[in-house]
PDB file of N, CA and C in Angstrom:
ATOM      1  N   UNK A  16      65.608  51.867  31.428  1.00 48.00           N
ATOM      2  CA  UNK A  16      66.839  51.700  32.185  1.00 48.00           C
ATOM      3  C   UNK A  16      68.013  52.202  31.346  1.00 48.00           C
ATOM      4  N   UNK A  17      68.513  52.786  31.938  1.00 48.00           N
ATOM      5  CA  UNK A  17      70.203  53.519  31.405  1.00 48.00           C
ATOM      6  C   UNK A  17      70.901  52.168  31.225  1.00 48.00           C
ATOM      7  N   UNK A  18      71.519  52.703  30.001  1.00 76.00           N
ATOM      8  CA  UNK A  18      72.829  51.572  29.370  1.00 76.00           C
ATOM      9  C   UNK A  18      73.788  51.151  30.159  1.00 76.00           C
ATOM     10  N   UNK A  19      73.850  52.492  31.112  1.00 83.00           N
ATOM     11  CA  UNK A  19      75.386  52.268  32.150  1.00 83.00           C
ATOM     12  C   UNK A  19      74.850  51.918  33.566  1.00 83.00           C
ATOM     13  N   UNK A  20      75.171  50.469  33.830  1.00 90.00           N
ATOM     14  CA  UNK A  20      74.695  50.619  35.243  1.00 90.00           C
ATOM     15  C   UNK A  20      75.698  50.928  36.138  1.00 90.00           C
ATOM     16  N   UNK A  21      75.236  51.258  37.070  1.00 91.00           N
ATOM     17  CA  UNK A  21      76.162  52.229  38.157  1.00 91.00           C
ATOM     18  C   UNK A  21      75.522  51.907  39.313  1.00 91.00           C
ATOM     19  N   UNK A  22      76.049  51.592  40.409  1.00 93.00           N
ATOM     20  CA  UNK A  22      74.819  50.784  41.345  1.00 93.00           C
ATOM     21  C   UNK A  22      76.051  50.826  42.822  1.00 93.00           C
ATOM     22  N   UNK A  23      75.629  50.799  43.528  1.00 93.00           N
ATOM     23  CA  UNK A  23      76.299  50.661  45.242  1.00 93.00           C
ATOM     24  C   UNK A  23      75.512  49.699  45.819  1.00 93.00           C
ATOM     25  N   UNK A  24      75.446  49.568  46.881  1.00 94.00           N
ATOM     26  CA  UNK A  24      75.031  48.918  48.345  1.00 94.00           C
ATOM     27  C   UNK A  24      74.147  49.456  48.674  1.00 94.00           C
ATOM     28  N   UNK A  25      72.940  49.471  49.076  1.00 95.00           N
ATOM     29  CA  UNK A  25      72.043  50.216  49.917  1.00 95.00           C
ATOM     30  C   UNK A  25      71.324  49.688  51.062  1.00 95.00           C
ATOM     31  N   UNK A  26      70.661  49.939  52.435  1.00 93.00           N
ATOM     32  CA  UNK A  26      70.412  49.433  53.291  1.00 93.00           C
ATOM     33  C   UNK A  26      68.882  49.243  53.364  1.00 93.00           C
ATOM     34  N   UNK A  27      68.715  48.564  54.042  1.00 93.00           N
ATOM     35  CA  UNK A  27      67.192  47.785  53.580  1.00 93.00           C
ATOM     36  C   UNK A  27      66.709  48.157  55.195  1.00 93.00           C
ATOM     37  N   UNK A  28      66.992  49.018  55.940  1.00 93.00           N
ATOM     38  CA  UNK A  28      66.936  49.837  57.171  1.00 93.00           C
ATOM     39  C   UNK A  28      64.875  50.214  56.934  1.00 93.00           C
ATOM     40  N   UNK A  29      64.241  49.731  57.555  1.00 93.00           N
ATOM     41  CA  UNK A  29      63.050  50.101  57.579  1.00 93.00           C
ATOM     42  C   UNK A  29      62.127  49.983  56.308  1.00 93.00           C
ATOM     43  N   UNK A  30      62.565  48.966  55.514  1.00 93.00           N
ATOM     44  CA  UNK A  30      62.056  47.932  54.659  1.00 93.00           C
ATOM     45  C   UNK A  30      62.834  47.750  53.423  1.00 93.00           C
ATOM     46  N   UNK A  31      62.562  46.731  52.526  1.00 93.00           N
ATOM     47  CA  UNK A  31      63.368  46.652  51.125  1.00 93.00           C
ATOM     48  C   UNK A  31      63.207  47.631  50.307  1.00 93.00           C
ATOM     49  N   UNK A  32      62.103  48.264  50.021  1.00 95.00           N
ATOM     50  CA  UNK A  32      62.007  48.938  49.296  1.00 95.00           C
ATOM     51  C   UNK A  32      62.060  50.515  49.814  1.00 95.00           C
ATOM     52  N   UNK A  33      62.534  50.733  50.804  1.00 96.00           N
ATOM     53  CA  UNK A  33      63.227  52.205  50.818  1.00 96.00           C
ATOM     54  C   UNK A  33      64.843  51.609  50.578  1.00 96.00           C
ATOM     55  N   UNK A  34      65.548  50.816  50.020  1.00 96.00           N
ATOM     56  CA  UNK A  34      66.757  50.991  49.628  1.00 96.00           C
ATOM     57  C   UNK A  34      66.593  51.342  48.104  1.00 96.00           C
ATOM     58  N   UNK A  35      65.568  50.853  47.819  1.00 96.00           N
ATOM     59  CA  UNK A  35      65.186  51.529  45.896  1.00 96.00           C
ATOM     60  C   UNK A  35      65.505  53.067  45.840  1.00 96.00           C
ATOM     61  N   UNK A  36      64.758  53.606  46.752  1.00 96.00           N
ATOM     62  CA  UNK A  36      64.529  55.219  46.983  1.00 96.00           C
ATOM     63  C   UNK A  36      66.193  55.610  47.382  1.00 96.00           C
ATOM     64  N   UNK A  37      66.886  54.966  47.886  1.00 97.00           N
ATOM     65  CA  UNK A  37      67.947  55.780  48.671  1.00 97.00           C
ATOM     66  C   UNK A  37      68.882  55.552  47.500  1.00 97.00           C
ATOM     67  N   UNK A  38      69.011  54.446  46.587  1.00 96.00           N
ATOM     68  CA  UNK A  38      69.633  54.291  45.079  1.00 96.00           C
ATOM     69  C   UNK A  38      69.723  55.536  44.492  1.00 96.00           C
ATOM     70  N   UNK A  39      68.317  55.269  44.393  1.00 96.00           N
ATOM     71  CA  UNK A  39      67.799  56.862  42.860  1.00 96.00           C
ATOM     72  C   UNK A  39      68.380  57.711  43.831  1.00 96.00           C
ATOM     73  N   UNK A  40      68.158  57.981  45.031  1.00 96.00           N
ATOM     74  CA  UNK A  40      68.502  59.305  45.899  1.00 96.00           C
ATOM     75  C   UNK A  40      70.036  59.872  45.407  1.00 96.00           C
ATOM     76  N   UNK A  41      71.000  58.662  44.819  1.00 96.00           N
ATOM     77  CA  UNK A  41      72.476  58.994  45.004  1.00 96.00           C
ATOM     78  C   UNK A  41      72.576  58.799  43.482  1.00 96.00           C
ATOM     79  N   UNK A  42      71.751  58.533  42.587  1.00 94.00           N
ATOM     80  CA  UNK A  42      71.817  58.434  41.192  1.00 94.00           C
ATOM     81  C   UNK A  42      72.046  57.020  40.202  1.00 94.00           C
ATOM     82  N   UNK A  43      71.943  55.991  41.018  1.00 94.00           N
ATOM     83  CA  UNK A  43      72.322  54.608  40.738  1.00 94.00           C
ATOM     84  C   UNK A  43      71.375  54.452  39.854  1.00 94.00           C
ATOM     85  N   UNK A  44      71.641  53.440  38.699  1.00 93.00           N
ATOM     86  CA  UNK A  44      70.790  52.682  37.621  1.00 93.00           C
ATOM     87  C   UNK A  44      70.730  51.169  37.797  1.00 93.00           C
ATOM     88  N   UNK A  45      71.760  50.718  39.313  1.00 95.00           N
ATOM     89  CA  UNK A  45      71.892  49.164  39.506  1.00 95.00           C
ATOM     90  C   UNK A  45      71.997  49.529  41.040  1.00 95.00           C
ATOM     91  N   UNK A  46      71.556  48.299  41.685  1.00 94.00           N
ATOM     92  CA  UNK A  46      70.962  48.487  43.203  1.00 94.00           C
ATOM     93  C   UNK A  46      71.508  47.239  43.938  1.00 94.00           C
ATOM     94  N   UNK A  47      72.346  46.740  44.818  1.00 95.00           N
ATOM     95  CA  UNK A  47      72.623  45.864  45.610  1.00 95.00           C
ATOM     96  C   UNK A  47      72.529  45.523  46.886  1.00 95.00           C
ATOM     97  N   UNK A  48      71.496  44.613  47.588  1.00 95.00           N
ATOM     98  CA  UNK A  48      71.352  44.933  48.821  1.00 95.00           C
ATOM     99  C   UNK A  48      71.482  43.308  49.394  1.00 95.00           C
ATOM    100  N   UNK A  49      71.129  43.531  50.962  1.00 91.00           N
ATOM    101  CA  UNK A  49      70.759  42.206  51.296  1.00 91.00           C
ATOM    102  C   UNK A  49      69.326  41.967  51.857  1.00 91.00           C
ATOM    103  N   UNK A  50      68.952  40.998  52.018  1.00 87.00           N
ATOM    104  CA  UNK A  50      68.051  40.684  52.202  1.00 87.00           C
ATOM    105  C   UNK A  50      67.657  40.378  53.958  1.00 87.00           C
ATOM    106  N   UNK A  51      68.926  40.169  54.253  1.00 87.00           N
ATOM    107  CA  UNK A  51      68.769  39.916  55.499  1.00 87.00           C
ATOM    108  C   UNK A  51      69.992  40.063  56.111  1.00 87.00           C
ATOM    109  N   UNK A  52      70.250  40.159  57.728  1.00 85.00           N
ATOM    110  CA  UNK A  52      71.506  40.169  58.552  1.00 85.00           C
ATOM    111  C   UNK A  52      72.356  39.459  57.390  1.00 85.00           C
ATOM    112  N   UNK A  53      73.471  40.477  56.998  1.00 84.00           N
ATOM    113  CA  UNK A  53      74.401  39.774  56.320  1.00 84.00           C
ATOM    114  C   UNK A  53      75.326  38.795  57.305  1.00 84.00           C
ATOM    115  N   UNK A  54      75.589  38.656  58.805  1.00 85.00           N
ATOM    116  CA  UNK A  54      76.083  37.996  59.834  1.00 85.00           C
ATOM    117  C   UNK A  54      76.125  36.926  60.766  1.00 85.00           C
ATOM    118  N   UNK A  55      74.356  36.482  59.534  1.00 87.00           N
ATOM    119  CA  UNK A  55      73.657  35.732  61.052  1.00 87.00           C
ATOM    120  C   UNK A  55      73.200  34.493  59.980  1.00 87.00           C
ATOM    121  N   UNK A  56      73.171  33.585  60.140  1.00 86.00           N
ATOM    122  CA  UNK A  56      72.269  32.911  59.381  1.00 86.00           C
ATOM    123  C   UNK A  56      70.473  32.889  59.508  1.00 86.00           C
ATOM    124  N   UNK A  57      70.330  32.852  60.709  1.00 88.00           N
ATOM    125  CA  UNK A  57      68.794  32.605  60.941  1.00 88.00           C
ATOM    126  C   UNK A  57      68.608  33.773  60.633  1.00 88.00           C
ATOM    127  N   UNK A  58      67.424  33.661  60.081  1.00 87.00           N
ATOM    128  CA  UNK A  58      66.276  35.031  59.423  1.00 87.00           C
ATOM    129  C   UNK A  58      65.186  34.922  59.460  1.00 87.00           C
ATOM    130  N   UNK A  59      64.331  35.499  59.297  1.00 89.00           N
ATOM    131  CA  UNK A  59      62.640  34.987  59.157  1.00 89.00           C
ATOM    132  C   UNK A  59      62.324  35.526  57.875  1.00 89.00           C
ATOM    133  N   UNK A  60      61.130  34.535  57.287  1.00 93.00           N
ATOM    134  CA  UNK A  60      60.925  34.249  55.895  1.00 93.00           C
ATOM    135  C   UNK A  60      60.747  36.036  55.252  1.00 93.00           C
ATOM    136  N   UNK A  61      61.394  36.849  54.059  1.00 92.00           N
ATOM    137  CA  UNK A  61      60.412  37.724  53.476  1.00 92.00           C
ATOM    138  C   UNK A  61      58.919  37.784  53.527  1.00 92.00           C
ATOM    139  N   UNK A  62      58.014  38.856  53.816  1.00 95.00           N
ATOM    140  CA  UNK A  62      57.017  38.711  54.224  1.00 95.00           C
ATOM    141  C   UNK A  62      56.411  39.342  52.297  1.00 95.00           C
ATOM    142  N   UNK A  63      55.426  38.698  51.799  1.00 97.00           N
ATOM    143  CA  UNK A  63      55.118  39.097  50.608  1.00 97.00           C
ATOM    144  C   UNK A  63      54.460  40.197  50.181  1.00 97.00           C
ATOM    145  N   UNK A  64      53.918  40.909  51.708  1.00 97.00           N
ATOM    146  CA  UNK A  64      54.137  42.343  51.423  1.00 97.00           C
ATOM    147  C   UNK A  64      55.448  43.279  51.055  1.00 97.00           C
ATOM    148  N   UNK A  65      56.203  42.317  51.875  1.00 95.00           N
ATOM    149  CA  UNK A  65      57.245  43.658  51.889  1.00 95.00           C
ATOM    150  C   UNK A  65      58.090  42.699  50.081  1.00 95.00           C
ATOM    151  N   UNK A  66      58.098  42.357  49.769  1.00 94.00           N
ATOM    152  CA  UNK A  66      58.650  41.437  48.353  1.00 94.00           C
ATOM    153  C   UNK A  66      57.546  42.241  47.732  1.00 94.00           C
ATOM    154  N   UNK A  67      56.526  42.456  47.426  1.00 97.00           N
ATOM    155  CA  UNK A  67      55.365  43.171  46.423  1.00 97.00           C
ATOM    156  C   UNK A  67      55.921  45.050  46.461  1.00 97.00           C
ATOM    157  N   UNK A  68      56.284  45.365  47.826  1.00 96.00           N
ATOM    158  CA  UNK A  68      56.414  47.051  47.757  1.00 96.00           C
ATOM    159  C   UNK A  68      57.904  47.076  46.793  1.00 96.00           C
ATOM    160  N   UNK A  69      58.594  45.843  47.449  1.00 95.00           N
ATOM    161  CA  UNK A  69      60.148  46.358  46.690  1.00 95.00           C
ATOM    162  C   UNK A  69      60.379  46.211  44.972  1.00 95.00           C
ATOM    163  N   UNK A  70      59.096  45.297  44.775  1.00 95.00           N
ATOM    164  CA  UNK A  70      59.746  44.638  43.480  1.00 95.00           C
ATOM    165  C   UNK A  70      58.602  46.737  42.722  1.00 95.00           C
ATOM    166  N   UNK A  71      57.614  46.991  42.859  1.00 96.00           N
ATOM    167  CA  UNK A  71      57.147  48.249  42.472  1.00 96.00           C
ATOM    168  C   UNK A  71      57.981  49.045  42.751  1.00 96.00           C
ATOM    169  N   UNK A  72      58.433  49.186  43.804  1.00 96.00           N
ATOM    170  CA  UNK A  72      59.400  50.537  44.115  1.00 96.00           C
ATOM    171  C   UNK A  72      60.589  50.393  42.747  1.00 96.00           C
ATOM    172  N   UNK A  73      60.892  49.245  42.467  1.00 95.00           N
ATOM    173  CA  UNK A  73      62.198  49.166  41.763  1.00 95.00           C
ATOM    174  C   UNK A  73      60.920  49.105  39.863  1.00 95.00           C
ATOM    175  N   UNK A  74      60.059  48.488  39.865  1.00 95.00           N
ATOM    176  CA  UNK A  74      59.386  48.832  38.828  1.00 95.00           C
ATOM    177  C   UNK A  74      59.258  50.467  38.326  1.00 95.00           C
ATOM    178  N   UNK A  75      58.840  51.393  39.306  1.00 95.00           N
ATOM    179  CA  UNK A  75      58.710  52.572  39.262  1.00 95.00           C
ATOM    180  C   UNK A  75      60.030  53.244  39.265  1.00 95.00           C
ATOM    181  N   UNK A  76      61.171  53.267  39.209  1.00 94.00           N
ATOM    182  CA  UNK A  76      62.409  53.778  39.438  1.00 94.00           C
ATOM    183  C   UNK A  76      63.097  53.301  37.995  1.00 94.00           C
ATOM    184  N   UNK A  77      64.173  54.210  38.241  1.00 92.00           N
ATOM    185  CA  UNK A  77      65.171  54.074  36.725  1.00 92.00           C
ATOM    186  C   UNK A  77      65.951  52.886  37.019  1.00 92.00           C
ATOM    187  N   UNK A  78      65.922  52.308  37.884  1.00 92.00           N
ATOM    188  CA  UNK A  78      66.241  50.645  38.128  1.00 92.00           C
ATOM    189  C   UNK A  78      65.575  49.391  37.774  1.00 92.00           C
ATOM    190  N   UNK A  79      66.589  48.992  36.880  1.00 82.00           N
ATOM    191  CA  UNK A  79      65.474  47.865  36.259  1.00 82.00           C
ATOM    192  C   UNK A  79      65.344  46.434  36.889  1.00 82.00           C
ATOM    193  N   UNK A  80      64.634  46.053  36.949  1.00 81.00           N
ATOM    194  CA  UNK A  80      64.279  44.806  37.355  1.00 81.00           C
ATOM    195  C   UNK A  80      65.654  43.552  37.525  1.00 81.00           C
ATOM    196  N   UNK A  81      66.397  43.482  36.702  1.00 87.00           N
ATOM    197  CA  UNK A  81      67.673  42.758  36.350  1.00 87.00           C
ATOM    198  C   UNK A  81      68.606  43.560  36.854  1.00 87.00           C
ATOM    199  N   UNK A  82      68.605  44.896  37.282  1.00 93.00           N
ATOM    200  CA  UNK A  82      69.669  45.687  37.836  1.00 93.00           C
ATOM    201  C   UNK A  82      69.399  45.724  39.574  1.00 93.00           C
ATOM    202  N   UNK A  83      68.318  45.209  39.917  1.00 93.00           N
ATOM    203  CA  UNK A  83      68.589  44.967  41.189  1.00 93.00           C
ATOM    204  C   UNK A  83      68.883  43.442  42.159  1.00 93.00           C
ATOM    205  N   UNK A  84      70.141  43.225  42.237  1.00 93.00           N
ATOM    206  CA  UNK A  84      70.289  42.104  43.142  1.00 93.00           C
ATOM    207  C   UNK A  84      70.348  41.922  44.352  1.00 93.00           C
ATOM    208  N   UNK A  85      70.446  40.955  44.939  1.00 91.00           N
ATOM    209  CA  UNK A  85      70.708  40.051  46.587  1.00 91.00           C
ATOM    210  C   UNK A  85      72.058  39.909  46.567  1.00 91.00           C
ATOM    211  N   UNK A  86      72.732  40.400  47.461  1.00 88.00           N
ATOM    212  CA  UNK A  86      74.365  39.945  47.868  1.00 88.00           C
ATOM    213  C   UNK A  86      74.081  38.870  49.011  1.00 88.00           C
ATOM    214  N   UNK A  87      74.439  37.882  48.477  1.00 84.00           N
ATOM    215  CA  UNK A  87      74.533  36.748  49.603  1.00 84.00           C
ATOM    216  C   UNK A  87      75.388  37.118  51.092  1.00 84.00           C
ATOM    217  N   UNK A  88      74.762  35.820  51.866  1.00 83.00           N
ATOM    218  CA  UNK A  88      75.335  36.244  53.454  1.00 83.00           C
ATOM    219  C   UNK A  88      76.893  36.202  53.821  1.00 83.00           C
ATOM    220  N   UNK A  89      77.833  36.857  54.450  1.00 84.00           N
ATOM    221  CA  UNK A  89      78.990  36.983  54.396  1.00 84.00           C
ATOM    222  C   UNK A  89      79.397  35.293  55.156  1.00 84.00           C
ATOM    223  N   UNK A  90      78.331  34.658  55.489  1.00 86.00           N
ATOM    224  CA  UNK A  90      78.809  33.142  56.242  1.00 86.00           C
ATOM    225  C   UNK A  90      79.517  32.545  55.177  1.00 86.00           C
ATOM    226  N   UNK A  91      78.969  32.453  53.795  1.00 84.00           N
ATOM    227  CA  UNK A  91      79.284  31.450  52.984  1.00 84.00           C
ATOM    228  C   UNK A  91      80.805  31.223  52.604  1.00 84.00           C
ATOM    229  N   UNK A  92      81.145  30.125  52.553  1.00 84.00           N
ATOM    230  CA  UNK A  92      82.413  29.189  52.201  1.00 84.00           C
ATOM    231  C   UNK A  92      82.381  28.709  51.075  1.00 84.00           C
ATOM    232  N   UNK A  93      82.291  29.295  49.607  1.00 84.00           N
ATOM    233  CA  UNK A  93      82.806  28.879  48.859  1.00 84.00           C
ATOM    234  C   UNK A  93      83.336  27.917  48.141  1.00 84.00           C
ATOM    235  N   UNK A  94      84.546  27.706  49.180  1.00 88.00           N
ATOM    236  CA  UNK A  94      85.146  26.808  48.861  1.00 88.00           C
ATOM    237  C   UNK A  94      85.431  25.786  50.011  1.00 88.00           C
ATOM    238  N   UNK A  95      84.530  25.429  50.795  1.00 85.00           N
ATOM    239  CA  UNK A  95      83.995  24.312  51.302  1.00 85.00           C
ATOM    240  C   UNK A  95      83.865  23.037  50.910  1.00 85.00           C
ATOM    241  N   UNK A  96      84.010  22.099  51.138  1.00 89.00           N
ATOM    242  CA  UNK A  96      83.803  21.087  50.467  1.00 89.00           C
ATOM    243  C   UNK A  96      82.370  20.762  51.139  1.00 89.00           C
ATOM    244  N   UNK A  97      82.301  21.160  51.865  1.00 80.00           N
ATOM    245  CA  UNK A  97      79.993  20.877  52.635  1.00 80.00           C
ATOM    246  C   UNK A  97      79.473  22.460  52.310  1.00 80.00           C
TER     247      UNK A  97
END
């Protein structure tokens, strides 16, 4: 993994792990996506196929393991007191 991470947003459009591919595609060394409807709360569980292709896709890529995160859902309140 490169010293400098450099990383965007990428879309998880037809599974998690083609946002690995569309990273490297634009030159990123750090990868940020979501995991699910950033809009909605309900989701259905990651399926552990598709968690096994993404975590290799990002094994095999100049993205390291610690350079790829989850951006939480845009619902959250912060500063909520619940």
């Amino acid at each position: 993994m490169s010293s400098l991470l450099l990383g965007a947003h990428m879309s998880i459009a037809g599974g998690l792990d083609k946002a690995v591919g569309r990273g490297v595609g634009v030159g990123c060394t750090a990868l940020q996506i979501f995991t699910k409807n950033a809009s909605q709360w309900k989701a259905k569980p990651l399926a552990e196929e598709d968690i096994a292709r993404f975590k290799a896709a990002v094994a095999e890529s100049p993205i390291g393991a610690g350079a790829a995160v989850a951006h939480d859902s845009y619902l959250i309140n912060l500063g909520s007191p619940e």
